[in-house]
C-alpha angles and dihedrals in degrees: 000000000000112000107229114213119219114208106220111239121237097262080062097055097034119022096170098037094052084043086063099039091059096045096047080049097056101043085052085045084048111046087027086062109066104021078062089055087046098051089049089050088049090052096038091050089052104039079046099233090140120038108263094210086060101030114030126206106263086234087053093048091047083045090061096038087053090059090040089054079042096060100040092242097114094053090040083051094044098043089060095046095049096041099052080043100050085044090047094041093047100054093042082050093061099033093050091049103047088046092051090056100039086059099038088057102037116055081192092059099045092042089054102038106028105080093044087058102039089056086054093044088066093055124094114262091216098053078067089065092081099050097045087053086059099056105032090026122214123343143059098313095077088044089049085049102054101048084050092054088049097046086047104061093041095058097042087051080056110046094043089057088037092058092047098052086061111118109247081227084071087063109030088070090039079059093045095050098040097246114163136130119039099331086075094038083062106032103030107014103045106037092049095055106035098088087058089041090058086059097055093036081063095045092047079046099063095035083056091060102040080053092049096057104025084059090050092061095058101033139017134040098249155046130062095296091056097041085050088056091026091060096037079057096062089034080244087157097179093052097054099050086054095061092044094053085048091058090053094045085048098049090046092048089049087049097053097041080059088046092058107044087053095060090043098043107031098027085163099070120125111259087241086061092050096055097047091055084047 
């Protein structure tokens, strides 16, 4: 029988080598990607095949962000609309955790209150807005309140199926070796369900932000939400580009800041799970 040879890939040769060529790959594929976009936008704006009021040239728009930093306006926008999203995203991360876990270890607590949250999981964040107006009235609270409410229903989602992914291995030695209190929440309970809670931390992530803006554009006078319709308002097109591209940066920073703290917190993870809070 003729012996086949099998040349061995490059992964194979060289493993670290190969590690650093795709990653330097894909940082040239990432940041390529869109400077190449831009550059096309900037051409298309001054040899006016897109309309300019409408589509402003990129160096227009950085101009303009330039006088907003300038002016102090873009960090005064920002800061509203981070802090009401920090304070927001802080209380729905503890609620939502200690009601995930509250219904994935009593069977008498998810069979009351589970039905209740999961029908007003299904309703639109934003259809709240009204009703929270009428009871706190006009400023940053309602806005508070609702990405609370967002970030809330995404992390108990989490941690229940997070809990009941656990292998019953897990507690079957806590159980053996009389492990309860807080002694298994730490050692059993947390460390089994981190790397799922990093992927709804992210998710949670990206529904607090859509909140936070999506509220400034219907209430409040600042923050990035209400300087993108304030400025449509006015057909300030460069200004409103720089908020949206605010939003975007934002959103990235926040991500990466996630990003970080789960490979540094829950290093365990499978790599599935990795990717999916990457």
């Amino acid at each position: 029988m003729k012996t086949i040879a099998i040349e061995p890939r490059p992964i194979e040769l060289d493993p670290d080598g190969f590690a650093r060529r795709r990653k330097r790959n894909n940082v040239i594929l990432g940041l390529g990607t869109p400077l190449m976009l831009l550059l096309l936008w900037e051409v298309s704006a001054r040899v006016g095949i897109v309309d300019a009021r409408f589509f402003p040239a990129p160096t227009t728009i950085f101009e303009e962000a330039g006088k907003m930093v300038a002016s102090g306006l873009l960090f005064s926008d920002v800061w509203a609309t981070l802090r009401a999203l920090l304070i927001g995203y802080a209380l729905g991360f503890i609620a939502g955790v200690a009601t995930g876990t509250l219904l994935g270890l009593s069977r008498v607590a998810r069979a009351a209150l589970e039905p209740m949250l999961s029908a007003i999981y299904t309703i639109p964040k934003l259809a709240i807005l009204p009703l929270l107006l009428l009871i706190f009235g006009l400023g940053e609270l309602p806005k508070i309140l609702l990405i609370a409410l967002g970030v809330f229903f995404v992390i108990w989602v989490t941690v229940l199926e997070a809990i009941e992914d656990i292998q019953p291995t897990y507690t079957e030695a806590a159980h053996i070796f009389h492990i309860n209190g807080i002694q298994r929440f730490r050692h059993i309970l947390l460390p089994a369900i981190l790397p799922m809670l990093f992927t709804g931390i992210r998710i949670a992530l990206g529904t607090s932000v859509l909140i936070a803006v999506g509220t400034e554009f219907v209430s409040g006078d600042e923050g990035i939400g209400y300087r993108i319709w304030h400025s449509w308002s006015l057909f300030q097109a460069d200004q409103m580009y720089v908020g949206i591209v605010t939003v975007a940066l934002l959103g990235f920073l926040l991500t990466a800041v996630v990003k970080f703290l789960a490979s540094k917190l829950a290093p365990w993870a499978p790599r599935e799970t990795r990717r999916a809070a990457s």
